[in-house]
Short mmCIF file of C-alpha atoms and ligand atoms in Angstrom, two decimals:
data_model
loop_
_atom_site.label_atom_id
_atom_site.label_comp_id
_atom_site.label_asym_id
_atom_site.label_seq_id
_atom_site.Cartn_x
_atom_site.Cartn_y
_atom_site.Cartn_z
CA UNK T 1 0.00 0.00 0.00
CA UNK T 2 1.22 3.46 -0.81
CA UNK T 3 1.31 6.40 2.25
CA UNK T 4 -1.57 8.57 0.94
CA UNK T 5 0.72 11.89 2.46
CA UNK T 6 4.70 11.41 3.93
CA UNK T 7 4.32 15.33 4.18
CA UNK T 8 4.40 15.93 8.10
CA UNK T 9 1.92 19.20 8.30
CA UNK T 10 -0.84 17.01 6.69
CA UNK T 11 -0.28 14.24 9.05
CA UNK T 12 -0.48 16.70 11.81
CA UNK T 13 -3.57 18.29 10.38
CA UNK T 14 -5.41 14.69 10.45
CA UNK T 15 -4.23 14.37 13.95
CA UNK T 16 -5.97 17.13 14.81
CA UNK T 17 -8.96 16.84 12.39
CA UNK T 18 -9.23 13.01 14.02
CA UNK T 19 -9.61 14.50 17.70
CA UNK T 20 -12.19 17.46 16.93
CA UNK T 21 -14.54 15.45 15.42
CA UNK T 22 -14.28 12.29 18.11
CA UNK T 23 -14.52 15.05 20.63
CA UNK T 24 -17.59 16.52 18.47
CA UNK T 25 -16.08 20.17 18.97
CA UNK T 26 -17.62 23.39 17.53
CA UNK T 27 -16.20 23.97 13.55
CA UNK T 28 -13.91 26.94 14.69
CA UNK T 29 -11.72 24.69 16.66
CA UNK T 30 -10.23 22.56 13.86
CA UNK T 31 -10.40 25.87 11.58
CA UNK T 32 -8.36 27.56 14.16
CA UNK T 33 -6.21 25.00 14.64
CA UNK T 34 -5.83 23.45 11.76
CA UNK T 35 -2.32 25.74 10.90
CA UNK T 36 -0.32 28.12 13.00
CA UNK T 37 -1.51 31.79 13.53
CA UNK T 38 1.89 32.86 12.66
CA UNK T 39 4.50 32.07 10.16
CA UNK T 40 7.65 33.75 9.20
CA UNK T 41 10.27 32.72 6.65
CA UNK T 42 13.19 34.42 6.93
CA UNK T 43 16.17 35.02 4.51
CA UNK T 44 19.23 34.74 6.66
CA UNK T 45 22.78 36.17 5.23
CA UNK T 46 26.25 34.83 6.74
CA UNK T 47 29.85 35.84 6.11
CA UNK T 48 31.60 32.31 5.42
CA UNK T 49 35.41 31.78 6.96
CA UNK T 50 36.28 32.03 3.41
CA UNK T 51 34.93 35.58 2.59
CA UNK T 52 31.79 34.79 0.78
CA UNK T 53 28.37 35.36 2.02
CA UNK T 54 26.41 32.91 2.01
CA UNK T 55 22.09 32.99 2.73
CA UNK T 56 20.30 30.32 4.99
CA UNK T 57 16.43 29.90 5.28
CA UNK T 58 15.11 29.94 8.72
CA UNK T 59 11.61 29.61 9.86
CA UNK T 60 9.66 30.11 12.94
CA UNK T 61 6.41 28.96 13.09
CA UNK T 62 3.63 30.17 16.28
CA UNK T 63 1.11 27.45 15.86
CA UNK T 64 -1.24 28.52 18.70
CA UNK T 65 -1.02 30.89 22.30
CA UNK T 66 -4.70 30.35 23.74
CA UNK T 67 -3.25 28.56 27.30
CA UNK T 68 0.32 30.73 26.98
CA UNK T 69 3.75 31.94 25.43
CA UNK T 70 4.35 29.46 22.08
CA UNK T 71 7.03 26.91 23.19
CA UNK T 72 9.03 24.95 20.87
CA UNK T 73 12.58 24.60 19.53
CA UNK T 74 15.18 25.27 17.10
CA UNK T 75 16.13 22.62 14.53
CA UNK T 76 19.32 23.26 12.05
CA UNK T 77 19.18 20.53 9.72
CA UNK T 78 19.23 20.31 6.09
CA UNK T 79 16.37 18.91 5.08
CA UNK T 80 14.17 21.67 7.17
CA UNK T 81 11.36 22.63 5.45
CA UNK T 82 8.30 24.93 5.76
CA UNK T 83 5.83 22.62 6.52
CA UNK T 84 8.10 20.55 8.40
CA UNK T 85 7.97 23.22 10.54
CA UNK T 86 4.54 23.96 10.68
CA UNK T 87 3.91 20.29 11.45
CA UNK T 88 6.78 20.58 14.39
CA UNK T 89 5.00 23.75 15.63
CA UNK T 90 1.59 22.23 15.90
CA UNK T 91 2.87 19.10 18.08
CA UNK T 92 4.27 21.25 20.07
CA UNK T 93 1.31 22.63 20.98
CA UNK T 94 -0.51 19.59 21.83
CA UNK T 95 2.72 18.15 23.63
CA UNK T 96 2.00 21.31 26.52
CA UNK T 97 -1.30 20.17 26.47
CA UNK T 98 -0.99 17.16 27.28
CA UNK T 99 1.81 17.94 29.95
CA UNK T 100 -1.15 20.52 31.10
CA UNK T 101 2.19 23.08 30.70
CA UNK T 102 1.16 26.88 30.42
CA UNK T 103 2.43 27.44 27.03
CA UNK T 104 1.07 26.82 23.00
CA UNK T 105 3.36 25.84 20.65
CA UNK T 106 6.39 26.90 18.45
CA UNK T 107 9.17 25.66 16.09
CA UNK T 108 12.09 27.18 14.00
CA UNK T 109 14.40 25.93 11.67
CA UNK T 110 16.94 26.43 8.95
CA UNK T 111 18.11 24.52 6.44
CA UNK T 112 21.16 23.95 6.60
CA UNK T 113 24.00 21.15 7.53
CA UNK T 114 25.75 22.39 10.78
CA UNK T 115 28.14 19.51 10.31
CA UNK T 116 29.86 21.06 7.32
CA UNK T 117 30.08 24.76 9.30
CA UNK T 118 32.93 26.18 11.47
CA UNK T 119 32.13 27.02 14.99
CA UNK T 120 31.96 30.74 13.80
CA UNK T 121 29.93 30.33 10.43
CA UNK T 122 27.61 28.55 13.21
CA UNK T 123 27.66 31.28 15.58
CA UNK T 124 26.92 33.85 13.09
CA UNK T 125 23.90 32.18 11.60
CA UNK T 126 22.93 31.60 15.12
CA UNK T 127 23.01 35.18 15.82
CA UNK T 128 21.76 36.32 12.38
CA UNK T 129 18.55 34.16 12.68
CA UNK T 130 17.70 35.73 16.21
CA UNK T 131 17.83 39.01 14.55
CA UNK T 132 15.85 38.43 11.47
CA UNK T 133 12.73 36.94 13.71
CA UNK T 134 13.49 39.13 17.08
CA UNK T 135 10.30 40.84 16.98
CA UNK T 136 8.46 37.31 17.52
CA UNK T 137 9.92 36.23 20.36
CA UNK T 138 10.36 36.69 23.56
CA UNK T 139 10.41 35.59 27.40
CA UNK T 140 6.43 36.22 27.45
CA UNK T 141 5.81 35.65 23.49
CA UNK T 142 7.60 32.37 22.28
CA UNK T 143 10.67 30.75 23.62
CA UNK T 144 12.60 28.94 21.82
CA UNK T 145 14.68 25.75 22.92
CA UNK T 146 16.85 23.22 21.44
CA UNK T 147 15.94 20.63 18.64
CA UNK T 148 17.88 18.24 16.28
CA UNK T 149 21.66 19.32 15.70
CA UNK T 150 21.36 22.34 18.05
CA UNK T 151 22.73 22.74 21.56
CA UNK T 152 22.92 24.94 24.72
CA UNK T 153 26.27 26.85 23.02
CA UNK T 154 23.67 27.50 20.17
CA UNK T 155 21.31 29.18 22.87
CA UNK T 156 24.14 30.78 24.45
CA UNK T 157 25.07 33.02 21.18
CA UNK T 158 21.01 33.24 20.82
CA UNK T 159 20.43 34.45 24.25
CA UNK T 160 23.63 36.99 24.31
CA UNK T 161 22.23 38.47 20.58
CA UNK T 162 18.75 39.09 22.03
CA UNK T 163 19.95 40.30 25.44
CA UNK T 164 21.96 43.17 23.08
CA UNK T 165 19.14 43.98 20.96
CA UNK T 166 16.97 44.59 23.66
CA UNK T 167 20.00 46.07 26.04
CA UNK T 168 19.50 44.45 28.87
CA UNK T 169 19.81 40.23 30.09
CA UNK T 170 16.98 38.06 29.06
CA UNK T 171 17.62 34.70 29.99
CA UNK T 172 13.62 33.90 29.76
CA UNK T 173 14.17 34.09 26.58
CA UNK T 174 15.46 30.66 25.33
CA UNK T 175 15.80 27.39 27.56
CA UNK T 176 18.25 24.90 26.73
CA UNK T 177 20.95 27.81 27.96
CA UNK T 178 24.19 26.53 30.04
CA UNK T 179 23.83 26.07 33.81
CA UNK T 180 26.03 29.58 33.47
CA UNK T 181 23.50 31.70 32.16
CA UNK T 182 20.19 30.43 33.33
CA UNK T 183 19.95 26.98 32.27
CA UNK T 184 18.48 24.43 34.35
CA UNK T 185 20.02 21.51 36.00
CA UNK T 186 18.45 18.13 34.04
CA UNK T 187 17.28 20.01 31.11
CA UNK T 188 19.89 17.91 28.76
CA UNK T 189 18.70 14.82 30.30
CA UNK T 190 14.88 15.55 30.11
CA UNK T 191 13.72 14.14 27.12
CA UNK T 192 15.45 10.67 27.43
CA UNK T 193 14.25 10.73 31.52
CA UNK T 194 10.79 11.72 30.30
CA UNK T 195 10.41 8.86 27.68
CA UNK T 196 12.04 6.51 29.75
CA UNK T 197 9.77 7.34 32.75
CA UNK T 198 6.49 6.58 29.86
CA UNK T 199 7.91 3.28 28.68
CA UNK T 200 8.58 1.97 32.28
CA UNK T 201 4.71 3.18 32.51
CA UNK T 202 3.77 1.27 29.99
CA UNK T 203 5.89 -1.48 30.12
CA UNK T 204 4.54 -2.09 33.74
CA UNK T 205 1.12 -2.46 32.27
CA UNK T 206 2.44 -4.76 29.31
CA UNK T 207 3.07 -6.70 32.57
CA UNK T 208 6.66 -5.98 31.15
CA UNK T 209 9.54 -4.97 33.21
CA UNK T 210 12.51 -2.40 31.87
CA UNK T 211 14.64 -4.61 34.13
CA UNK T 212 16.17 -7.03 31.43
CA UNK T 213 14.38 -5.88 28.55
CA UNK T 214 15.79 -5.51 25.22
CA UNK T 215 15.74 -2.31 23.58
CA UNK T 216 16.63 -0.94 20.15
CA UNK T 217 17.30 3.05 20.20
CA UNK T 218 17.28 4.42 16.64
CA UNK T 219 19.62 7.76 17.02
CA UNK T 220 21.98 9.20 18.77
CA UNK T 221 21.69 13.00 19.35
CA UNK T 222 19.92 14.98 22.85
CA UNK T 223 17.29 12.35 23.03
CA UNK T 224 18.40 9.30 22.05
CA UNK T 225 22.42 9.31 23.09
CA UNK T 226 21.03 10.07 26.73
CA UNK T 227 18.33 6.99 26.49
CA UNK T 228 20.78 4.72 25.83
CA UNK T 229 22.11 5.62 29.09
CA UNK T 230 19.06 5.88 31.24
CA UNK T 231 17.33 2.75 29.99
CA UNK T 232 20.83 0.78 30.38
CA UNK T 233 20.57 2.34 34.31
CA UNK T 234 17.29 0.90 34.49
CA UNK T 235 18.48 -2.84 33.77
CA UNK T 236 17.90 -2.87 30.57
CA UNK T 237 19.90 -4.49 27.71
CA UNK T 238 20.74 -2.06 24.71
CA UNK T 239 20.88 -4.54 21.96
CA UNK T 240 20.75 -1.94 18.83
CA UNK T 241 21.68 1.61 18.35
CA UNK T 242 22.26 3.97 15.42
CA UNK T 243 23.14 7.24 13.86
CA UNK T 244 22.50 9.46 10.89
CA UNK T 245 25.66 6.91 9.33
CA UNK T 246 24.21 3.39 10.19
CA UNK T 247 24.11 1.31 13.13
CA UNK T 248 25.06 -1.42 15.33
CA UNK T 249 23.85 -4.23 16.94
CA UNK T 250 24.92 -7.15 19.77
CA UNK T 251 22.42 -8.96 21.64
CA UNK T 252 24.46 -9.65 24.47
CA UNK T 253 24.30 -5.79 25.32
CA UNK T 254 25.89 -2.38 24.17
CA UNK T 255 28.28 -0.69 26.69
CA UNK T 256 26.85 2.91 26.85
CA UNK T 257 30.18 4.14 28.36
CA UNK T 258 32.01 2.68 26.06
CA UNK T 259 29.67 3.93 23.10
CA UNK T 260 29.55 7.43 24.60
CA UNK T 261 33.10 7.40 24.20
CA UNK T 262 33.91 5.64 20.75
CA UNK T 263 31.12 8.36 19.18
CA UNK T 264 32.86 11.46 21.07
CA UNK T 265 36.06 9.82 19.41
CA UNK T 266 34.93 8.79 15.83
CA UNK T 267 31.97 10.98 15.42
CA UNK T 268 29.53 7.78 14.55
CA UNK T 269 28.22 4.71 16.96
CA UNK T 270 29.34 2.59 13.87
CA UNK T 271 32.76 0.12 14.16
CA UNK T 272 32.17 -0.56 18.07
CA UNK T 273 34.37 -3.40 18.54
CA UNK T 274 31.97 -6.67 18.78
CA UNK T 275 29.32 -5.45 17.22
CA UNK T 276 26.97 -6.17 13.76
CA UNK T 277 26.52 -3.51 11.44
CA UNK T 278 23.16 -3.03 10.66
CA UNK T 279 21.20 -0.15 8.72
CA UNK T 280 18.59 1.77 10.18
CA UNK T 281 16.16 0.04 8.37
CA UNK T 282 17.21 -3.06 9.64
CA UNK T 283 17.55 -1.69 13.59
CA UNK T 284 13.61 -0.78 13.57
CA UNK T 285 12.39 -4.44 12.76
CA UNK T 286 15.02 -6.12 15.02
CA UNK T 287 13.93 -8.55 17.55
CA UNK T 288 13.39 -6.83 21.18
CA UNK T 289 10.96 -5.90 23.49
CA UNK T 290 11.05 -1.80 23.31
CA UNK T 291 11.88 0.37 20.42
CA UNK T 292 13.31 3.79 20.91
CA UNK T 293 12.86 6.04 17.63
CA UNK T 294 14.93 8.97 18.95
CA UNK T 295 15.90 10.51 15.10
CA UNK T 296 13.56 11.96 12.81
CA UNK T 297 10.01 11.96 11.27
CA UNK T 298 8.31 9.16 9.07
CA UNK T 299 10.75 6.46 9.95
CA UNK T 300 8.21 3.45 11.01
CA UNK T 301 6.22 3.21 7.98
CA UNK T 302 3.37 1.33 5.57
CA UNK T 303 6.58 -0.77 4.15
CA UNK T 304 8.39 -1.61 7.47
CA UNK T 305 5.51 -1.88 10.36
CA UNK T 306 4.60 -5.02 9.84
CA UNK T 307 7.62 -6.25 10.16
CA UNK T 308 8.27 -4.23 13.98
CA UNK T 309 8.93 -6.96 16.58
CA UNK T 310 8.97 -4.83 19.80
CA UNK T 311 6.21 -4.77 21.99
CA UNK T 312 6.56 -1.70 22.90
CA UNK T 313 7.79 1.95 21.18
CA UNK T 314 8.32 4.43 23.19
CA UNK T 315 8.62 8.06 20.79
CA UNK T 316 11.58 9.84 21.85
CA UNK T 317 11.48 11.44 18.43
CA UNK T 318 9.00 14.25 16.73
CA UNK T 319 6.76 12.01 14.49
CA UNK T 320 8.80 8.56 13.72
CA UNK T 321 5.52 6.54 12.77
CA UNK T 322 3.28 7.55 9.92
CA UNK T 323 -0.14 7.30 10.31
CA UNK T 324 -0.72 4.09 8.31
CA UNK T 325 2.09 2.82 10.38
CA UNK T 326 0.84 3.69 13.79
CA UNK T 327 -2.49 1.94 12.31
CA UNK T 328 -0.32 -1.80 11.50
CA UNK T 329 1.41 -1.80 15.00
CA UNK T 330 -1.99 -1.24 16.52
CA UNK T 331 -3.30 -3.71 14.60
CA UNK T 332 -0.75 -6.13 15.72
CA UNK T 333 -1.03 -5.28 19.35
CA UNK T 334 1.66 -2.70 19.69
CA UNK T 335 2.09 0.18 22.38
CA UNK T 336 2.98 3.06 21.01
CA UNK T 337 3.50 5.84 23.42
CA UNK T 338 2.88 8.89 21.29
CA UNK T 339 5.85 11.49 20.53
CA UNK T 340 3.38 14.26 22.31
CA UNK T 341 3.47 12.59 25.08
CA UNK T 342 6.79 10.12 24.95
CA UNK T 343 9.32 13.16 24.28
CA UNK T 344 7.34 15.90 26.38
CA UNK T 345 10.00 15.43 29.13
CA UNK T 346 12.06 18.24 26.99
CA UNK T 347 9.84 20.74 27.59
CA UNK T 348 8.63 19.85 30.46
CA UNK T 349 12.17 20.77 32.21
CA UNK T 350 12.17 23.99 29.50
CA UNK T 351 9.16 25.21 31.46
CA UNK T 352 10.93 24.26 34.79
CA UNK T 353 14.05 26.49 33.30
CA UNK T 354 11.62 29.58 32.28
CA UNK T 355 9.52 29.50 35.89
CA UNK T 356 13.68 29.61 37.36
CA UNK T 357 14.27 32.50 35.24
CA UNK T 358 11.52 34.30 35.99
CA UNK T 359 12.15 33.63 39.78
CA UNK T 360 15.62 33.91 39.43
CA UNK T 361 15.79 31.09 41.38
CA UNK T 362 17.37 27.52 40.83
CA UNK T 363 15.98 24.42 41.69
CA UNK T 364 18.40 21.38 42.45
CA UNK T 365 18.81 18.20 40.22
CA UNK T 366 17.05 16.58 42.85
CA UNK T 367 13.84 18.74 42.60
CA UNK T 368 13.43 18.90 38.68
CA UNK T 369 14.04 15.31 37.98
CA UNK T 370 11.41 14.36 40.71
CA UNK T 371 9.13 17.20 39.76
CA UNK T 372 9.37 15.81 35.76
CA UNK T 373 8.80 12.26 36.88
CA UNK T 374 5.60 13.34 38.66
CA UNK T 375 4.62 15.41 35.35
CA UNK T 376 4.80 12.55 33.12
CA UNK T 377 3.43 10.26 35.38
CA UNK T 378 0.57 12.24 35.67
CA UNK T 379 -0.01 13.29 32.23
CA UNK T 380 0.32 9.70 31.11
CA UNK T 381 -1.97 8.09 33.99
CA UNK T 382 -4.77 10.30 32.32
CA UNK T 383 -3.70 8.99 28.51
CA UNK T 384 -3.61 5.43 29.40
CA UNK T 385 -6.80 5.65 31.13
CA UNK T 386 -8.82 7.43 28.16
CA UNK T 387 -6.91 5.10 25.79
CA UNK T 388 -8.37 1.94 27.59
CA UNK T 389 -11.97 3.38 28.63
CA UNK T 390 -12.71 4.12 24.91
CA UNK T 391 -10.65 1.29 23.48
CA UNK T 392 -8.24 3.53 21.33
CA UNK T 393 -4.75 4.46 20.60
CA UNK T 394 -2.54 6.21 23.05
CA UNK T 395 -1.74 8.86 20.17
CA UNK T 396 -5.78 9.37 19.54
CA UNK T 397 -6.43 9.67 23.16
CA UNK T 398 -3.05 11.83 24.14
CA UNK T 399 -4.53 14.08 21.14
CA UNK T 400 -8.33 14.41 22.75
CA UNK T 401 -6.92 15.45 26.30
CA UNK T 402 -4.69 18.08 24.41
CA UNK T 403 -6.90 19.27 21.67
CA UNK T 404 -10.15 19.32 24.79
CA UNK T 405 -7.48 21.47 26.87
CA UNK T 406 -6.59 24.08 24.13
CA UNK T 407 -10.61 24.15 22.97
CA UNK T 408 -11.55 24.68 26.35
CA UNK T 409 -8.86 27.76 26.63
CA UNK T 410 -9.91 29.60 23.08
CA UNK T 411 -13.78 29.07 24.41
CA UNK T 412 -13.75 30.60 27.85
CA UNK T 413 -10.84 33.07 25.43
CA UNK T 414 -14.44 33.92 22.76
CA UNK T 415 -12.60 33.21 19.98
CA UNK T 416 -14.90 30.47 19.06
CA UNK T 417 -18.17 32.73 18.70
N1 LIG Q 501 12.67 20.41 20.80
C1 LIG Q 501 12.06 19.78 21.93
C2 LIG Q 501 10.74 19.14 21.53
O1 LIG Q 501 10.51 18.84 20.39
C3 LIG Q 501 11.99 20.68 23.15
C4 LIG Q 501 11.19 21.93 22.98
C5 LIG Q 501 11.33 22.90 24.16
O2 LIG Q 501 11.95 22.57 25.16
O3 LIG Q 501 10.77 23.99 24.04
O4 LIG Q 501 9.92 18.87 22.35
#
């Protein structure tokens, strides 16, 4: 069968679509929500180490503000695109729904490969992007955060060009920042914590333990390099891991020390001593018990699903599983813990980080990691229960409790009469 739409804004727009009409909401709802209130594209000019200029597209896309500030982050990768980034923008929004976080939701980008820039062609289009869309953002408008192949440096250079333009410090302004200037303590770790806190949820009710599990993590960046770790902490066995270069696999176990180090060394997970190369293809159909996508969109689809042995994926990444995709697994009798909810651990600490700015007050370790935990707990309690009372997916039911959450705010806002 052939995927009636790969495009990831038209996914998202079903999504939506889906959860209005289950939830039998008034027209405006899905017309209001069916793209973001604000787009800009942005045409971004940078003086290259060798003398040339050279001009980047950036985006930054304000899907919807009706419970707070638009939330989302920054993604520098080349094959950004406009609707990718309306898509990115919209899950966002539902993601702080879910989480029952005060903000709506937000996403940048440009396209670009930060792997083939110097540190100060990077910090330049950095700092050029934050002035082209400065009049968007800010600590009370939309904050932006980190996303695939950026970092807190990348906020850093952000956060300094902003606190110029506007003469004065703004640390509200981004999170993702260094523990230096405002970041918080666990942010880096928050996504992986918060999807490995949803799969031991689930897993429990699988009747499955994380304790000697198998697990396959597809990528290695802010999500899924820090999974590796986390679920290996849990007692877990890491059988299967990859990058944007290929992967690796050994069913006896991965070392994540001695992968952590072997990437910071050769730059790719692939050619760990006593392991299998595998593709990425391959890594997502491998036999195990949980499957971590932690890379990019569209990745479980039609042509591989029915060929997914884990009992369990937990979504670490922004949309890995099409929709006719998510529809096989089901089918089979496959968890999926929804990306909305799965990866929401990311911003979850962000809004921990913007409440500490805004206090000017830090929070131990300690606190936000327990805080978090209690967060996702809580936000996936209500999923899982509305997912088994009305016998559907955990993505259709984590999208009812968000879409109900943000209707509910733009009604008692009038915007829907
Ligand atoms: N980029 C992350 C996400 O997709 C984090 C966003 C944030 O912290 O604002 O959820």
């Amino acid at each position: 069968m052939v995927e009636t739409s790969l495009n990831p804004f038209r996914i998202a727009q079903g999504q939506v679509r889906q959860a209005c009409e289950a939830l039998d909401l008034e027209p405006a709802v899905y017309e209001i929500l069916k793209q973001p209130v604000r787009f800009l594209e942005v045409a971004i000019p940078v003086r290259m180490d060798d003398g040339s200029v050279r001009v980047f597209t950036g985006y930054r896309s304000q899907h919807n503000d009706a419970v707070g500030a638009t939330k989302g982050g920054l993604r520098f990768h080349p094959k950004v695109t406009a609707d990718e980034v309306r898509a990115l923008s919209m899950w966002m929004t539902f993601k702080c729904a879910v989480l029952g976080l005060p903000f709506g939701g937000a996403k940048g980008g440009i396209s670009c490969n930060p792997k083939e820039l110097s540190e100060g062609e990077l910090e330049r289009l950095s700092r050029n992007y934050i002035h082209a869309i400065s009049q968007l953002i800010g600590p009370e408008k939309d904050v932006p955060a980190p996303d695939v192949y950026t970092n807190p440096q990348i906020m850093a250079w952000m956060v300094d060009e902003f606190s110029r333009l506007r003469e004065h410090n703004s640390f509200g302004l981004m999170t993702g920042k260094p523990l230096i200037l405002g970041g918080s303590e666990g942010r880096g770790e928050a996504t992986a914590r918060g999807c490995v806190v949803t799969a031991a949820e689930a897993a429990r009710r699988l009747g499955l333990e994380l304790a000697g599990a198998t697990v396959a993590v597809q990528g290695y960046g802010n999500a899924g390099s820090v999974a590796v770790r986390l679920i290996h902490q849990r007692g877990a066995r890491v059988i299967a891991v990859s990058d944007s270069q290929g992967g690796i696999h050994r069913p006896e176990g991965i070392d994540p020390g001695i992968l952590e180090e072997h990437k910071r060394r050769t730059a790719s997970v692939r050619g760990l001593p006593g392991t299998r190369e595998i593709s990425n293809d391959e890594l997502l159909t491998l036999p195990c018990d949980v499957l971590v996508p932690a890379a990019l969109e569209n990745q479980i689809t039609g042509a591989n699903a029915g060929r997914v042995k884990a009992k369990l994926v937990a979504e670490a990444a922004n949309g890995p599983t099409t929709p006719e995709a998510d529809e096989i697994l089901h089918q089979k009798g496959v968890l999926v813990v929804p990306d909305i909810l799965a990866n929401a651990g990311g911003v979850t600490v962000s809004y921990f980080e913007w409440v500490q700015n805004l206090m000017s007050y830090y929070w131990t370790a300690e606190e936000v990691n327990q805080r978090l935990e209690q967060h996702m707990v809580k936000a996936f309690g209500a999923v899982w229960d509305l997912h088994r009372e009305k016998n559907i997916k955990m993505r259709d039911a984590a999208f009812r409790v968000a879409v109900r959450r943000v209707a509910d705010a733009m009604r008692v806002r009038g915007w829907l009469h």
